[in-house]
Amino acid sequence: GQNIDQPTEMTATEGAIVQINCTYQTSGFNGLFWYQQHAGEAPTFLSYNVLDGLEEKGRFSSFLSRSKGYSYLLLKELQMKDSASYLCAEMDSNYQLIWGAGTKLIIKP
Amino acid sequence: IAGITQAPTSQILAAGRRMTLRCTQDMRHNAMYWYRQDLGLGLRLIHYSNTAGTTGKGEVPDGYSVSRANTDDFPLTLASAVPSQTSVYFCASSEVSGGTDTQYFGPGTRLTVL
């Protein structure tokens, strides 16, 4: 199977910027998704990248490098409500999502 | 519009019992999915359905079955529950299958098998 790697946990300060990295295997790639999941809740869609480059959406941006099998989610002006897990998922050649284990982001005042 | 609903919210079940987790969507999405989420692991696909009347196996299908009699409903059945099926189960849907459509998730069912 394909492996999705992302850090288990990160800590950042309110108002700061944090970058969450994700690496994936490049064979059969059909896009890279980021989801947010608050504790005890369902995952919710944040972003989708299929072409190289940066996609900006408000305080959140997502970057993709297909040749390197690398993506990151950038969160600016962090707020306490951003404390959540961030899930990276690759869409494979069968258009099924392969999910990373998620990065738990802890925001401190 | 509710989106996707799941029932029950949580359940404690004795090993060996049969259990059906319900999932209903009102978005008229063609594709539906069942995932399980375990601590330290990514979401894992159990079964999926690209359209009403069809189903397929995901990464971890053993011990589970599904049906898709209509567009809205996609129940997941555990024929004889085992403790390793203790998990949080999420149902999801997307407008089309075989493409890069966003998947939308239900609130989940927390299942404990003793």
mmCIF file of N, CA and C in Angstrom, chain B residues 29-87:
data_model
loop_
_atom_site.group_PDB
_atom_site.id
_atom_site.type_symbol
_atom_site.label_atom_id
_atom_site.label_comp_id
_atom_site.label_asym_id
_atom_site.label_seq_id
_atom_site.Cartn_x
_atom_site.Cartn_y
_atom_site.Cartn_z
ATOM 1 N N HIS B 29 -25.947 12.429 -3.411
ATOM 2 C CA HIS B 29 -24.621 12.045 -3.878
ATOM 3 C C HIS B 29 -24.631 10.616 -4.398
ATOM 4 N N ASN B 30 -23.851 10.386 -5.459
ATOM 5 C CA ASN B 30 -23.813 9.053 -6.037
ATOM 6 C C ASN B 30 -22.951 8.097 -5.216
ATOM 7 N N ALA B 31 -21.808 8.569 -4.732
ATOM 8 C CA ALA B 31 -20.849 7.684 -4.074
ATOM 9 C C ALA B 31 -20.947 7.784 -2.550
ATOM 10 N N MET B 32 -20.804 6.655 -1.897
ATOM 11 C CA MET B 32 -20.810 6.608 -0.429
ATOM 12 C C MET B 32 -19.718 5.667 0.050
ATOM 13 N N TYR B 33 -19.250 5.904 1.266
ATOM 14 C CA TYR B 33 -18.078 5.207 1.794
ATOM 15 C C TYR B 33 -18.274 4.916 3.282
ATOM 16 N N TRP B 34 -17.671 3.836 3.741
ATOM 17 C CA TRP B 34 -17.551 3.554 5.163
ATOM 18 C C TRP B 34 -16.080 3.455 5.515
ATOM 19 N N TYR B 35 -15.675 4.219 6.559
ATOM 20 C CA TYR B 35 -14.316 4.187 7.076
ATOM 21 C C TYR B 35 -14.356 3.803 8.555
ATOM 22 N N ARG B 36 -13.241 3.275 9.026
ATOM 23 C CA ARG B 36 -13.034 3.156 10.458
ATOM 24 C C ARG B 36 -11.797 3.979 10.822
ATOM 25 N N GLN B 37 -11.833 4.565 12.013
ATOM 26 C CA GLN B 37 -10.719 5.395 12.464
ATOM 27 C C GLN B 37 -10.269 4.890 13.825
ATOM 28 N N ASP B 38 -9.008 4.488 13.883
ATOM 29 C CA ASP B 38 -8.406 3.977 15.110
ATOM 30 C C ASP B 38 -7.231 4.849 15.497
ATOM 31 N N LEU B 39 -6.993 4.966 16.783
ATOM 32 C CA LEU B 39 -5.940 5.841 17.304
ATOM 33 C C LEU B 39 -4.592 5.479 16.683
ATOM 34 N N GLY B 40 -3.914 6.486 16.168
ATOM 35 C CA GLY B 40 -2.586 6.267 15.596
ATOM 36 C C GLY B 40 -2.585 5.788 14.166
ATOM 37 N N LEU B 41 -3.771 5.524 13.626
ATOM 38 C CA LEU B 41 -3.872 5.080 12.240
ATOM 39 C C LEU B 41 -4.706 6.077 11.449
ATOM 40 N N GLY B 42 -4.472 6.107 10.151
ATOM 41 C CA GLY B 42 -5.317 6.927 9.305
ATOM 42 C C GLY B 42 -6.675 6.286 9.107
ATOM 43 N N LEU B 43 -7.606 7.035 8.587
ATOM 44 C CA LEU B 43 -8.900 6.473 8.203
ATOM 45 C C LEU B 43 -8.666 5.327 7.222
ATOM 46 N N ARG B 44 -9.361 4.226 7.447
ATOM 47 C CA ARG B 44 -9.225 3.078 6.550
ATOM 48 C C ARG B 44 -10.576 2.735 5.929
ATOM 49 N N LEU B 45 -10.565 2.566 4.629
ATOM 50 C CA LEU B 45 -11.794 2.321 3.885
ATOM 51 C C LEU B 45 -12.240 0.880 4.068
ATOM 52 N N ILE B 46 -13.508 0.698 4.446
ATOM 53 C CA ILE B 46 -14.053 -0.640 4.662
ATOM 54 C C ILE B 46 -14.757 -1.110 3.394
ATOM 55 N N HIS B 47 -15.764 -0.369 2.977
ATOM 56 C CA HIS B 47 -16.506 -0.645 1.751
ATOM 57 C C HIS B 47 -16.915 0.680 1.131
ATOM 58 N N TYR B 48 -17.233 0.629 -0.131
ATOM 59 C CA TYR B 48 -17.707 1.824 -0.821
ATOM 60 C C TYR B 48 -18.786 1.435 -1.815
ATOM 61 N N SER B 49 -19.484 2.467 -2.298
ATOM 62 C CA SER B 49 -20.505 2.266 -3.327
ATOM 63 C C SER B 49 -20.425 3.437 -4.290
ATOM 64 N N ASN B 50 -20.191 3.150 -5.546
ATOM 65 C CA ASN B 50 -20.079 4.214 -6.545
ATOM 66 C C ASN B 50 -21.444 4.748 -6.979
ATOM 67 N N THR B 51 -22.460 3.900 -6.881
ATOM 68 C CA THR B 51 -23.811 4.315 -7.237
ATOM 69 C C THR B 51 -24.777 3.301 -6.657
ATOM 70 N N ALA B 52 -26.046 3.679 -6.562
ATOM 71 C CA ALA B 52 -27.044 2.770 -6.005
ATOM 72 C C ALA B 52 -27.024 1.443 -6.761
ATOM 73 N N GLY B 53 -27.041 0.343 -5.991
ATOM 74 C CA GLY B 53 -27.054 -0.979 -6.588
ATOM 75 C C GLY B 53 -25.686 -1.615 -6.737
ATOM 76 N N THR B 54 -24.613 -0.857 -6.483
ATOM 77 C CA THR B 54 -23.258 -1.402 -6.596
ATOM 78 C C THR B 54 -22.481 -1.156 -5.318
ATOM 79 N N THR B 55 -21.614 -2.101 -4.960
ATOM 80 C CA THR B 55 -20.729 -1.929 -3.809
ATOM 81 C C THR B 55 -19.361 -2.505 -4.149
ATOM 82 N N GLY B 56 -18.348 -2.084 -3.383
ATOM 83 C CA GLY B 56 -17.002 -2.591 -3.587
ATOM 84 C C GLY B 56 -16.267 -2.694 -2.263
ATOM 85 N N LYS B 57 -15.219 -3.492 -2.247
ATOM 86 C CA LYS B 57 -14.436 -3.694 -1.035
ATOM 87 C C LYS B 57 -13.300 -2.677 -0.950
ATOM 88 N N GLY B 58 -13.081 -2.195 0.260
ATOM 89 C CA GLY B 58 -11.978 -1.284 0.496
ATOM 90 C C GLY B 58 -10.768 -2.015 1.040
ATOM 91 N N GLU B 59 -10.023 -1.322 1.887
ATOM 92 C CA GLU B 59 -8.780 -1.856 2.434
ATOM 93 C C GLU B 59 -9.017 -2.913 3.508
ATOM 94 N N VAL B 60 -10.066 -2.762 4.326
ATOM 95 C CA VAL B 60 -10.305 -3.650 5.458
ATOM 96 C C VAL B 60 -11.754 -4.153 5.474
ATOM 97 N N PRO B 61 -12.177 -4.961 4.507
ATOM 98 C CA PRO B 61 -13.582 -5.354 4.395
ATOM 99 C C PRO B 61 -14.007 -6.554 5.247
ATOM 100 N N ASP B 62 -13.034 -7.339 5.730
ATOM 101 C CA ASP B 62 -13.382 -8.599 6.391
ATOM 102 C C ASP B 62 -14.196 -8.354 7.658
ATOM 103 N N GLY B 63 -15.292 -9.102 7.780
ATOM 104 C CA GLY B 63 -16.156 -8.997 8.946
ATOM 105 C C GLY B 63 -17.268 -7.976 8.782
ATOM 106 N N TYR B 64 -17.301 -7.290 7.642
ATOM 107 C CA TYR B 64 -18.290 -6.248 7.374
ATOM 108 C C TYR B 64 -18.997 -6.521 6.048
ATOM 109 N N SER B 65 -20.252 -6.096 5.974
ATOM 110 C CA SER B 65 -20.961 -6.134 4.707
ATOM 111 C C SER B 65 -21.786 -4.859 4.567
ATOM 112 N N VAL B 66 -22.090 -4.505 3.316
ATOM 113 C CA VAL B 66 -22.872 -3.304 3.037
ATOM 114 C C VAL B 66 -23.907 -3.621 1.964
ATOM 115 N N SER B 67 -24.859 -2.717 1.858
ATOM 116 C CA SER B 67 -25.830 -2.779 0.773
ATOM 117 C C SER B 67 -26.149 -1.351 0.353
ATOM 118 N N ARG B 68 -26.595 -1.197 -0.890
ATOM 119 C CA ARG B 68 -26.960 0.145 -1.384
ATOM 120 C C ARG B 68 -28.213 -0.021 -2.235
ATOM 121 N N ALA B 69 -29.340 -0.120 -1.548
ATOM 122 C CA ALA B 69 -30.616 -0.341 -2.236
ATOM 123 C C ALA B 69 -31.123 0.927 -2.913
ATOM 124 N N ASN B 70 -30.729 2.084 -2.390
ATOM 125 C CA ASN B 70 -31.157 3.357 -2.978
ATOM 126 C C ASN B 70 -30.033 4.373 -2.827
ATOM 127 N N THR B 71 -30.243 5.573 -3.352
ATOM 128 C CA THR B 71 -29.188 6.587 -3.336
ATOM 129 C C THR B 71 -28.860 7.061 -1.934
ATOM 130 N N ASP B 72 -29.870 7.138 -1.062
ATOM 131 C CA ASP B 72 -29.705 7.830 0.206
ATOM 132 C C ASP B 72 -29.079 6.997 1.325
ATOM 133 N N ASP B 73 -29.296 5.686 1.312
ATOM 134 C CA ASP B 73 -28.949 4.859 2.471
ATOM 135 C C ASP B 73 -27.801 3.904 2.175
ATOM 136 N N PHE B 74 -26.915 3.739 3.157
ATOM 137 C CA PHE B 74 -25.752 2.866 2.964
ATOM 138 C C PHE B 74 -25.421 2.220 4.314
ATOM 139 N N PRO B 75 -26.180 1.211 4.734
ATOM 140 C CA PRO B 75 -25.934 0.579 6.037
ATOM 141 C C PRO B 75 -24.720 -0.338 6.020
ATOM 142 N N LEU B 76 -24.043 -0.388 7.167
ATOM 143 C CA LEU B 76 -22.885 -1.251 7.371
ATOM 144 C C LEU B 76 -23.242 -2.287 8.428
ATOM 145 N N THR B 77 -23.071 -3.560 8.115
ATOM 146 C CA THR B 77 -23.430 -4.631 9.038
ATOM 147 C C THR B 77 -22.210 -5.402 9.491
ATOM 148 N N LEU B 78 -22.144 -5.624 10.803
ATOM 149 C CA LEU B 78 -21.158 -6.521 11.393
ATOM 150 C C LEU B 78 -21.919 -7.799 11.722
ATOM 151 N N ALA B 79 -21.643 -8.877 11.015
ATOM 152 C CA ALA B 79 -22.433 -10.099 11.177
ATOM 153 C C ALA B 79 -22.227 -10.734 12.544
ATOM 154 N N SER B 80 -21.004 -10.725 13.034
ATOM 155 C CA SER B 80 -20.672 -11.312 14.338
ATOM 156 C C SER B 80 -19.506 -10.508 14.899
ATOM 157 N N ALA B 81 -19.833 -9.522 15.727
ATOM 158 C CA ALA B 81 -18.830 -8.552 16.158
ATOM 159 C C ALA B 81 -17.711 -9.200 16.977
ATOM 160 N N VAL B 82 -16.503 -8.659 16.780
ATOM 161 C CA VAL B 82 -15.323 -9.078 17.549
ATOM 162 C C VAL B 82 -14.673 -7.841 18.158
ATOM 163 N N PRO B 83 -13.921 -8.004 19.259
ATOM 164 C CA PRO B 83 -13.336 -6.832 19.932
ATOM 165 C C PRO B 83 -12.464 -5.966 19.034
ATOM 166 N N SER B 84 -11.819 -6.557 18.025
ATOM 167 C CA SER B 84 -10.969 -5.761 17.130
ATOM 168 C C SER B 84 -11.777 -4.808 16.252
ATOM 169 N N GLN B 85 -13.080 -4.946 16.264
ATOM 170 C CA GLN B 85 -13.925 -4.019 15.519
ATOM 171 C C GLN B 85 -14.334 -2.816 16.366
ATOM 172 N N THR B 86 -13.831 -2.725 17.563
ATOM 173 C CA THR B 86 -13.989 -1.520 18.371
ATOM 174 C C THR B 86 -13.290 -0.376 17.660
ATOM 175 N N SER B 87 -14.050 0.681 17.349
ATOM 176 C CA SER B 87 -13.503 1.764 16.542
ATOM 177 C C SER B 87 -14.541 2.874 16.438
#
